[in-house]
Amino acid sequence: MVAINCDMGESFSIYHCGDDEGLMPFVTVANVACGFHASDPRVMTRTVRLAKQHGVKVGAHPSLPDREGFGRREMKLDREELTAAVVYQIGALSGFLRGEGMELNHVKVHGSLYGMASRDPEVAEAIADAADVFGAPLMGMVGTVHEQVWGDRGAGFIAEYYADLDYRDDGSLIITREHQAFDPVRSAQRAVRAVTEGKATSENGKEIPVRADSVCVHSDTPNAVELARAVNEALTPHLDTKP
């Protein structure tokens, strides 16, 4: 069975990002921003409560300390500093979850930190050190350093496929500063293929192996709600809807 995850709670103060209320009915897991690239205490509170209302599980979505760049610029932190930054963020969200009687479901790092961890074992290990503090599974991509470092963790590894990003021929993601609209029908068809066949198609038409324990849709994709609805409908026979 598969989950549909979405990066949420990425507004901040008076600045709005993403239609979390519109998206929540079509996802099963929310990756909630923890304050370093987006979000603040009020946004985290609202997002956790919204997820609880819809029966959606919540994981932490920590980032590099880069609010101005929305966590999409690479930064150099040593291992201990990076672990501390991730622990700090997961701990913040965990407090809001406890307040609503909810448990931390997983950890999925954001943006450039996710990309760095897919290539650099030391970065991946620093993130694992932080997730181990909370006994939380880590979400990432097979065929990358994510799987090499996180794949055998006792807390678990959740492999994900992206419905609204393109892949390179080597299986890596093309992560843009601003997400572009994707064809919902095409994205839904590709998500089903990733789940049922373990295959995806790169930007150049090459078939690449994937594993989809969870399918990601982004809240800041311009047509995010339409895309999430299409992916949800297509994956309904395969969805894990257990509480």
PDB file of N, CA, C and O in Angstrom, residues 68 114 142 188 205-206:
ATOM      1  N   GLU A  68      15.158  33.042   3.587  1.00  0.00           N
ATOM      2  CA  GLU A  68      15.120  33.940   2.428  1.00  0.00           C
ATOM      3  C   GLU A  68      15.156  33.161   1.111  1.00  0.00           C
ATOM      4  O   GLU A  68      14.556  33.573   0.124  1.00  0.00           O
ATOM      5  N   TYR A 114      17.708  17.977   1.220  1.00  0.00           N
ATOM      6  CA  TYR A 114      17.309  16.678   0.674  1.00  0.00           C
ATOM      7  C   TYR A 114      18.256  16.271  -0.457  1.00  0.00           C
ATOM      8  O   TYR A 114      18.741  15.140  -0.513  1.00  0.00           O
ATOM      9  N   VAL A 142      15.278   5.853  -3.419  1.00  0.00           N
ATOM     10  CA  VAL A 142      16.126   4.688  -3.665  1.00  0.00           C
ATOM     11  C   VAL A 142      17.159   5.032  -4.738  1.00  0.00           C
ATOM     12  O   VAL A 142      17.000   5.989  -5.501  1.00  0.00           O
ATOM     13  N   ALA A 188      -0.693  11.591 -12.760  1.00  0.00           N
ATOM     14  CA  ALA A 188      -1.399  10.479 -12.123  1.00  0.00           C
ATOM     15  C   ALA A 188      -1.035   9.152 -12.773  1.00  0.00           C
ATOM     16  O   ALA A 188      -0.807   8.144 -12.087  1.00  0.00           O
ATOM     17  N   GLY A 205      13.271  10.612 -21.716  1.00  0.00           N
ATOM     18  CA  GLY A 205      12.562   9.424 -22.159  1.00  0.00           C
ATOM     19  C   GLY A 205      13.173   8.108 -21.731  1.00  0.00           C
ATOM     20  O   GLY A 205      12.720   7.042 -22.155  1.00  0.00           O
ATOM     21  N   LYS A 206      14.195   8.150 -20.878  1.00  0.00           N
ATOM     22  CA  LYS A 206      14.831   6.918 -20.419  1.00  0.00           C
ATOM     23  C   LYS A 206      14.051   6.325 -19.246  1.00  0.00           C
ATOM     24  O   LYS A 206      13.616   7.040 -18.349  1.00  0.00           O
TER      25      LYS A 206
END
